[in-house]
Tab-separated table of C-alpha atoms and ligand atoms in Angstrom:
chain	number	residue	atom	x	y	z
A	1	MET	CA	4.624	19.685	37.166
A	2	SER	CA	1.179	18.710	35.977
A	3	GLU	CA	1.130	19.693	32.326
A	4	THR	CA	1.197	17.246	29.476
A	5	VAL	CA	4.383	16.183	27.783
A	6	ARG	CA	4.362	15.012	24.180
A	7	ILE	CA	6.478	11.977	23.353
A	8	VAL	CA	7.809	11.485	19.840
A	9	GLU	CA	8.691	7.796	19.583
A	10	VAL	CA	11.674	7.540	17.226
A	11	GLY	CA	12.465	3.841	17.704
A	12	PRO	CA	11.325	2.627	14.288
A	13	ARG	CA	13.551	5.235	12.595
A	14	ASP	CA	16.452	6.362	14.789
A	15	GLY	CA	16.273	3.091	16.671
A	16	LEU	CA	16.668	0.833	13.656
A	17	GLN	CA	18.722	2.932	11.220
A	18	ASN	CA	22.025	1.912	12.778
A	19	GLU	CA	21.368	-1.796	13.282
A	20	LYS	CA	23.656	-4.274	11.543
A	21	THR	CA	20.684	-6.554	10.973
A	22	ALA	CA	18.167	-4.763	8.788
A	23	VAL	CA	14.694	-5.315	10.218
A	24	SER	CA	12.161	-6.325	7.559
A	25	VAL	CA	9.296	-4.083	6.532
A	26	ALA	CA	6.784	-6.518	8.072
A	27	ASP	CA	8.639	-6.522	11.392
A	28	ARG	CA	8.919	-2.722	11.368
A	29	ILE	CA	5.170	-2.443	10.794
A	30	ALA	CA	4.506	-4.907	13.636
A	31	PHE	CA	6.836	-2.882	15.913
A	32	ILE	CA	4.985	0.355	15.116
A	33	GLU	CA	1.616	-1.305	15.666
A	34	ALA	CA	2.786	-2.605	19.032
A	35	LEU	CA	3.959	0.896	20.012
A	36	LEU	CA	0.600	2.364	19.015
A	37	GLY	CA	-1.127	-0.427	20.944
A	38	ALA	CA	0.880	0.584	24.010
A	39	GLY	CA	-0.609	4.083	23.775
A	40	LEU	CA	2.100	6.016	21.945
A	41	HIS	CA	0.592	8.443	19.474
A	42	THR	CA	3.399	10.161	17.580
A	43	VAL	CA	5.842	7.792	15.920
A	44	GLU	CA	8.704	8.430	13.508
A	45	VAL	CA	8.318	5.476	11.195
A	46	GLY	CA	11.008	5.780	8.546
A	47	ALA	CA	13.279	7.855	6.369
A	48	PHE	CA	13.228	8.731	2.677
A	49	VAL	CA	16.991	8.963	2.389
A	50	SER	CA	19.544	7.467	0.057
A	51	PRO	CA	19.448	3.643	0.284
A	52	LYS	CA	23.235	3.707	0.015
A	53	ALA	CA	23.469	5.962	3.071
A	54	ILE	CA	20.961	4.056	5.235
A	55	PRO	CA	19.926	0.692	3.782
A	56	GLN	CA	18.026	-0.082	7.002
A	57	MET	CA	15.324	2.425	6.012
A	58	VAL	CA	14.608	0.913	2.598
A	59	GLY	CA	10.888	0.166	2.401
A	60	SER	CA	9.837	3.265	4.362
A	61	ALA	CA	7.108	3.964	1.795
A	62	GLU	CA	5.544	0.558	2.461
A	63	VAL	CA	5.829	1.088	6.199
A	64	LEU	CA	4.193	4.491	6.006
A	65	ARG	CA	1.423	3.261	3.727
A	66	ALA	CA	0.702	0.366	6.092
A	67	VAL	CA	0.416	2.437	9.262
A	68	GLY	CA	-0.654	5.797	7.815
A	69	GLY	CA	-4.358	5.114	8.241
A	70	ARG	CA	-4.059	4.281	11.946
A	71	ASP	CA	-4.942	6.662	14.716
A	72	GLY	CA	-1.710	8.531	15.331
A	73	GLU	CA	0.776	10.966	13.876
A	74	PHE	CA	3.507	9.502	11.726
A	75	HIS	CA	6.767	11.252	10.925
A	76	VAL	CA	9.388	10.450	8.297
A	77	LEU	CA	12.801	11.965	7.617
A	78	VAL	CA	13.367	13.771	4.334
A	79	PRO	CA	16.786	15.146	3.273
A	80	ASN	CA	15.936	16.683	-0.116
A	81	GLU	CA	13.251	17.135	-2.774
A	82	LYS	CA	13.655	13.579	-4.057
A	83	GLY	CA	12.887	12.278	-0.571
A	84	TYR	CA	10.061	14.771	-0.241
A	85	GLU	CA	8.324	13.538	-3.378
A	86	ALA	CA	8.592	9.917	-2.260
A	87	ALA	CA	7.284	10.753	1.216
A	88	ARG	CA	4.385	12.804	-0.165
A	89	ASP	CA	3.463	10.019	-2.597
A	90	ALA	CA	3.405	7.542	0.301
A	91	GLY	CA	0.927	9.771	2.154
A	92	ALA	CA	3.204	11.524	4.661
A	93	GLN	CA	1.413	13.789	7.135
A	94	VAL	CA	4.550	15.101	8.794
A	95	ILE	CA	8.079	15.188	7.418
A	96	ALA	CA	11.255	16.041	9.278
A	97	VAL	CA	14.200	17.818	7.706
A	98	PHE	CA	17.498	17.396	9.494
A	99	ALA	CA	20.304	19.919	9.768
A	100	SER	CA	23.339	20.110	12.005
A	101	ALA	CA	24.832	22.813	14.203
A	102	SER	CA	28.302	21.611	13.229
A	103	GLU	CA	29.921	21.492	9.807
A	104	GLY	CA	31.728	18.182	10.390
A	105	PHE	CA	28.551	16.226	11.076
A	106	SER	CA	26.608	17.976	8.305
A	107	ARG	CA	29.239	16.922	5.798
A	108	ALA	CA	29.405	13.329	7.082
A	109	ASN	CA	25.669	12.852	7.410
A	110	ILE	CA	24.190	14.631	4.419
A	111	ASN	CA	27.232	15.462	2.298
A	112	CYS	CA	26.889	19.237	2.332
A	113	SER	CA	27.624	22.274	4.487
A	114	VAL	CA	25.110	23.604	6.993
A	115	ALA	CA	24.313	26.576	4.726
A	116	GLU	CA	23.854	24.278	1.722
A	117	SER	CA	21.520	22.044	3.737
A	118	ILE	CA	19.333	25.022	4.601
A	119	GLU	CA	19.176	25.942	0.892
A	120	ARG	CA	18.206	22.326	0.155
A	121	PHE	CA	15.424	22.435	2.732
A	122	LYS	CA	13.881	25.677	1.464
A	123	PRO	CA	12.024	24.137	-1.501
A	124	VAL	CA	11.198	21.023	0.577
A	125	ILE	CA	9.548	23.088	3.304
A	126	ALA	CA	7.814	25.376	0.798
A	127	ARG	CA	6.381	22.461	-1.181
A	128	ALA	CA	5.331	20.560	1.925
A	129	THR	CA	3.606	23.612	3.336
A	130	ALA	CA	1.791	24.176	0.029
A	131	ASP	CA	0.746	20.495	0.044
A	132	GLY	CA	-0.577	20.703	3.615
A	133	ILE	CA	2.198	18.535	5.075
A	134	LYS	CA	3.689	19.678	8.376
A	135	VAL	CA	7.457	20.002	8.684
A	136	ARG	CA	9.493	19.322	11.775
A	137	GLY	CA	13.128	20.401	11.954
A	138	TYR	CA	16.053	18.659	13.595
A	139	VAL	CA	19.322	20.233	14.633
A	140	SER	CA	22.012	17.655	15.370
A	141	CYS	CA	25.136	17.981	17.489
A	142	VAL	CA	23.655	20.688	19.691
A	143	LEU	CA	25.936	19.790	22.615
A	144	GLY	CA	28.956	18.412	20.803
A	145	CYS	CA	30.076	16.981	17.478
A	146	PRO	CA	31.972	13.726	16.854
A	147	PHE	CA	34.143	15.551	14.303
A	148	ASP	CA	34.353	19.190	15.433
A	149	GLY	CA	34.216	18.719	19.228
A	150	GLU	CA	32.676	21.635	21.152
A	151	VAL	CA	29.754	23.325	19.434
A	152	ASP	CA	29.036	27.021	19.922
A	153	PRO	CA	25.509	27.427	21.375
A	154	GLN	CA	25.048	30.407	19.043
A	155	ALA	CA	25.445	28.055	16.060
A	156	VAL	CA	22.576	25.970	17.489
A	157	VAL	CA	20.420	29.058	17.968
A	158	ASP	CA	21.181	30.201	14.410
A	159	VAL	CA	20.199	26.902	12.747
A	160	THR	CA	17.167	26.515	15.019
A	161	THR	CA	16.017	30.019	14.098
A	162	MET	CA	16.536	29.363	10.383
A	163	LEU	CA	14.420	26.192	10.491
A	164	TRP	CA	11.711	27.936	12.473
A	165	ASP	CA	11.674	30.950	10.141
A	166	LEU	CA	11.396	28.643	7.130
A	167	GLY	CA	8.181	27.210	8.589
A	168	CYS	CA	9.019	24.234	10.805
A	169	TYR	CA	6.321	23.896	13.478
A	170	GLU	CA	8.795	22.431	15.960
A	171	VAL	CA	12.560	22.109	16.174
A	172	SER	CA	14.095	19.074	17.821
A	173	LEU	CA	17.462	19.654	19.457
A	174	GLY	CA	19.633	16.582	19.026
A	175	ASP	CA	22.385	15.659	21.437
A	176	THR	CA	23.503	13.222	18.779
A	177	ILE	CA	26.449	11.821	20.714
A	178	GLY	CA	24.955	12.150	24.191
A	179	VAL	CA	27.671	14.341	25.688
A	180	GLY	CA	25.473	17.028	27.243
A	181	THR	CA	24.959	17.646	30.935
A	182	PRO	CA	22.000	19.346	32.668
A	183	ASN	CA	23.283	22.896	33.067
A	184	LYS	CA	24.380	22.994	29.434
A	185	VAL	CA	20.918	21.808	28.432
A	186	ARG	CA	19.298	24.545	30.511
A	187	ALA	CA	21.473	27.247	28.974
A	188	LEU	CA	20.911	25.952	25.458
A	189	LEU	CA	17.133	25.770	25.825
A	190	ARG	CA	17.016	29.283	27.265
A	191	ALA	CA	19.094	30.589	24.383
A	192	CYS	CA	16.956	28.821	21.743
A	193	ALA	CA	13.748	29.945	23.434
A	194	GLU	CA	14.736	33.552	22.723
A	195	ALA	CA	14.000	32.743	19.069
A	196	VAL	CA	11.525	29.846	19.161
A	197	PRO	CA	8.772	29.315	21.767
A	198	MET	CA	9.868	26.823	24.417
A	199	GLN	CA	6.822	24.601	23.713
A	200	SER	CA	8.022	24.277	20.101
A	201	LEU	CA	11.440	22.934	21.089
A	202	ALA	CA	11.859	19.170	21.396
A	203	MET	CA	14.589	17.380	23.332
A	204	HIS	CA	16.245	14.551	21.389
A	205	PHE	CA	18.900	13.137	23.636
A	206	HIS	CA	21.079	10.114	22.979
A	207	ASP	CA	22.251	8.438	26.177
A	208	THR	CA	25.889	7.679	25.394
A	209	TYR	CA	27.183	9.082	28.689
A	210	GLY	CA	24.102	8.186	30.779
A	211	GLN	CA	22.985	11.806	31.068
A	212	ALA	CA	19.813	11.765	29.005
A	213	LEU	CA	17.224	11.464	31.796
A	214	ALA	CA	18.971	14.089	33.914
A	215	ASN	CA	19.119	16.345	30.874
A	216	LEU	CA	15.435	15.815	30.159
A	217	TYR	CA	14.543	16.624	33.738
A	218	ALA	CA	16.522	19.855	33.512
A	219	GLY	CA	14.769	20.662	30.238
A	220	LEU	CA	11.345	19.976	31.740
A	221	GLU	CA	12.170	22.357	34.569
A	222	GLU	CA	13.011	24.985	31.957
A	223	GLY	CA	9.559	24.479	30.426
A	224	ALA	CA	10.311	22.218	27.457
A	225	ARG	CA	7.413	19.819	26.813
A	226	VAL	CA	8.361	17.589	23.876
A	227	ILE	CA	10.594	14.540	24.270
A	228	ASP	CA	11.975	12.284	21.538
A	229	SER	CA	12.734	8.783	22.793
A	230	ALA	CA	13.132	5.256	21.456
A	231	ALA	CA	11.591	2.083	22.846
A	232	GLY	CA	14.235	-0.024	24.498
A	233	GLY	CA	16.855	2.736	24.174
A	234	LEU	CA	17.518	1.729	20.583
A	235	GLY	CA	19.239	4.113	18.266
A	236	GLY	CA	22.282	5.786	16.903
A	237	CYS	CA	23.509	7.195	13.672
A	238	PRO	CA	26.064	5.514	11.422
A	239	TYR	CA	27.540	8.971	10.785
A	240	ALA	CA	27.998	9.698	14.507
A	241	PRO	CA	30.797	7.343	15.554
A	242	GLY	CA	30.675	6.277	19.178
A	243	ALA	CA	27.115	7.413	19.807
A	244	THR	CA	24.727	4.979	21.455
A	245	GLY	CA	20.949	4.861	21.537
A	246	ASN	CA	18.277	7.389	22.308
A	247	VAL	CA	16.955	7.742	25.806
A	248	ALA	CA	14.610	4.782	26.340
A	249	THR	CA	10.889	5.508	26.102
A	250	GLU	CA	10.183	3.206	29.077
A	251	ASP	CA	12.604	5.159	31.264
A	252	VAL	CA	11.055	8.472	30.196
A	253	ILE	CA	7.518	7.215	30.833
A	254	TYR	CA	8.505	5.883	34.258
A	255	MET	CA	10.024	9.251	35.202
A	256	LEU	CA	7.097	11.291	33.891
A	257	GLU	CA	4.456	9.120	35.574
A	258	GLY	CA	6.461	9.304	38.791
A	259	MET	CA	6.338	13.094	38.490
A	260	GLY	CA	2.559	13.003	38.157
A	261	ILE	CA	2.588	13.620	34.413
A	262	LYS	CA	0.115	11.294	32.736
A	263	THR	CA	1.346	9.791	29.475
A	264	GLY	CA	-1.444	7.368	28.574
A	265	VAL	CA	1.174	4.704	27.866
A	266	ASP	CA	0.679	1.136	29.104
A	267	MET	CA	4.105	0.172	30.443
A	268	GLN	CA	3.539	-3.583	30.214
A	269	LYS	CA	2.565	-3.343	26.558
A	270	LEU	CA	5.480	-1.026	25.839
A	271	VAL	CA	7.932	-3.452	27.430
A	272	ALA	CA	6.379	-6.282	25.429
A	273	ALA	CA	6.958	-4.271	22.219
A	274	THR	CA	10.529	-3.602	23.306
A	275	ASN	CA	11.141	-7.263	24.109
A	276	ASP	CA	9.840	-8.335	20.715
A	277	ILE	CA	12.133	-5.996	18.789
A	278	ALA	CA	15.056	-6.854	21.079
A	279	GLY	CA	14.386	-10.528	20.301
A	280	LEU	CA	14.612	-9.791	16.589
A	281	LEU	CA	17.861	-7.906	17.087
A	282	GLY	CA	19.218	-10.701	19.247
A	283	ARG	CA	20.081	-8.759	22.399
A	284	PRO	CA	18.300	-7.569	25.539
A	285	PRO	CA	17.015	-3.973	25.713
A	286	VAL	CA	19.310	-1.408	27.331
A	287	SER	CA	16.331	0.342	28.942
A	288	ARG	CA	16.702	0.228	32.719
A	289	VAL	CA	12.955	0.023	33.277
A	290	ALA	CA	12.484	-2.764	30.714
A	291	SER	CA	15.380	-4.676	32.322
A	292	ALA	CA	13.918	-4.209	35.798
A	293	LEU	CA	10.426	-5.307	34.777
A	294	ASN	CA	11.771	-8.282	32.835
A	295	ALA	CA	13.810	-9.374	35.862
A	296	LYS	CA	10.777	-8.971	38.122
A	297	ARG	CA	8.647	-11.051	35.772
A	298	ARG	CA	11.277	-13.806	35.629
A	299	ALA	CA	11.563	-13.824	39.431
A	300	ALA	CA	7.789	-14.160	39.803
A	301	LYS	CA	7.682	-17.310	37.644
B	1	HMG	P1	24.557	12.677	-2.006
B	1	HMG	O1	25.349	11.488	-2.411
B	1	HMG	O2	25.274	13.958	-1.842
B	1	HMG	O3	23.280	12.912	-2.919
B	1	HMG	O4	23.816	12.288	-0.638
B	1	HMG	P2	23.041	12.969	-4.450
B	1	HMG	O5	21.892	13.909	-4.637
B	1	HMG	O6	24.319	13.213	-5.194
B	1	HMG	O7	22.507	11.479	-4.778
B	1	HMG	C1	23.330	10.339	-4.698
B	1	HMG	C2	22.486	9.094	-4.917
B	1	HMG	O8	21.494	8.987	-3.889
B	1	HMG	C3	21.712	9.134	-6.232
B	1	HMG	O9	21.559	7.786	-6.636
B	1	HMG	C4	20.374	9.675	-5.828
B	1	HMG	O10	19.337	9.313	-6.678
B	1	HMG	C5	20.189	9.030	-4.463
B	1	HMG	P3	22.515	7.112	-7.747
B	1	HMG	O11	22.353	7.984	-8.973
B	1	HMG	O12	23.916	7.164	-7.184
B	1	HMG	O13	21.979	5.716	-7.869
B	1	HMG	N1	19.334	9.827	-3.583
B	1	HMG	C6	18.242	9.353	-2.969
B	1	HMG	N2	17.656	8.137	-2.985
B	1	HMG	C7	16.533	7.987	-2.255
B	1	HMG	N3	16.005	8.987	-1.508
B	1	HMG	C8	16.562	10.198	-1.472
B	1	HMG	C9	17.730	10.411	-2.233
B	1	HMG	N4	18.525	11.474	-2.410
B	1	HMG	C10	19.490	11.114	-3.239
B	1	HMG	N5	16.024	11.151	-0.732
B	1	HMG	C11	21.959	12.565	0.821
B	1	HMG	C12	23.041	13.243	0.033
B	1	HMG	C13	21.358	13.609	1.738
B	1	HMG	C14	20.889	12.028	-0.136
B	1	HMG	C15	22.573	11.368	1.611
B	1	HMG	O14	23.721	11.811	2.276
B	1	HMG	C16	21.607	10.811	2.612
B	1	HMG	O15	20.601	10.212	2.254
B	1	HMG	N6	21.882	10.995	3.900
B	1	HMG	C17	20.974	10.565	4.958
B	1	HMG	C18	21.762	10.232	6.163
B	1	HMG	C19	20.832	9.792	7.256
B	1	HMG	O16	19.698	9.403	7.034
B	1	HMG	N7	21.340	9.866	8.499
B	1	HMG	C20	20.596	9.454	9.667
B	1	HMG	C21	19.479	10.361	9.998
B	1	HMG	S1	19.988	11.851	10.827
B	1	HMG	C22	20.089	11.401	12.489
B	1	HMG	O17	20.033	10.245	12.821
B	1	HMG	C23	20.158	12.488	13.516
B	1	HMG	C24	18.823	12.691	14.232
B	1	HMG	O18	18.383	11.493	14.867
B	1	HMG	C25	18.961	13.801	15.295
B	1	HMG	C26	20.160	13.577	16.206
B	1	HMG	O19	20.242	12.535	16.879
B	1	HMG	O20	20.994	14.460	16.216
B	1	HMG	C27	17.710	13.130	13.241
B	2	MG	MG1	19.039	10.771	16.816
């Protein structure tokens, strides 16, 4: 496998949105700058959502304004037109709308049905497109829902197709609660790729059951080439009870480099960025690679 793989670093958004300790705007900016300094290019930096729903993302406009001029591509979540206007005014280049394949999670997360959410996104996507802002789509709960249990793959294909047809340039498939296993991932990607080109499908896997890297490997073998990950394995969603963090960016980079896929990421700098944010949060990173390199460094002292 020698092609390139695009990493979408979601640590500053997915990684921090579920933390008990809200990380300050200044510290979020420093985290993003450290990630860019490590060689990551595409970073999801915030969310223009209700401050009551996710207080951790308050200040996303300041964050986006601070980093927006840097070399890179910066994404922000937008749930509705109000969020769209705020994101546009803060200079967003790429917004991400987020739907669910399951009704239970849609209701808990964005307080509407799946069909209503699609109606809500229509004017957002149309306005963004007219304003020259790219739109990414997310589908959550593609391999299971914390409220509804099993999710029909056809429901995932349907929502993915709707987002694509509305004009999303890429659709990210979220295993929100990390319950998927490799063969399910293969089947799901194949089914979605009937409607959306495989290179326009992203894999967004939380690692609750320790399957994320295996699932990514299976997805890469199927031809998927976009991976969402979070430095240090941070992440989770307050509306997805029991879910843990995203697959760790360090672990993904280690696997890809080991497979001969160049990422351009400096592992030492990435681990330093991870250690800094872990220090602020008051606990060590869950990333296996960061833990291994930290232990090695301590042993060498
Ligand atoms: P609602 O209560 O139905 O909305 O929430 P509303 O339109 O009735 O508004 C209620 C209040 O929120 C009003 O304020 C609005 O002004 C305000 P009030 O009059 O009460 O003072 N409001 C907003 N404020 C700022 N920005 C906005 C905005 N919209 C309304 N954009 C809503 C519906 C969608 C707004 C709410 O449920 C919400 O913000 N949800 C976001 C939840 C969220 O961010 N979840 C985490 C991200 S998704 C995720 O993590 C999954 C993902 O990683 C993929 C995966 O892993 O599967 C992407
Ligand atoms: Mg997520």
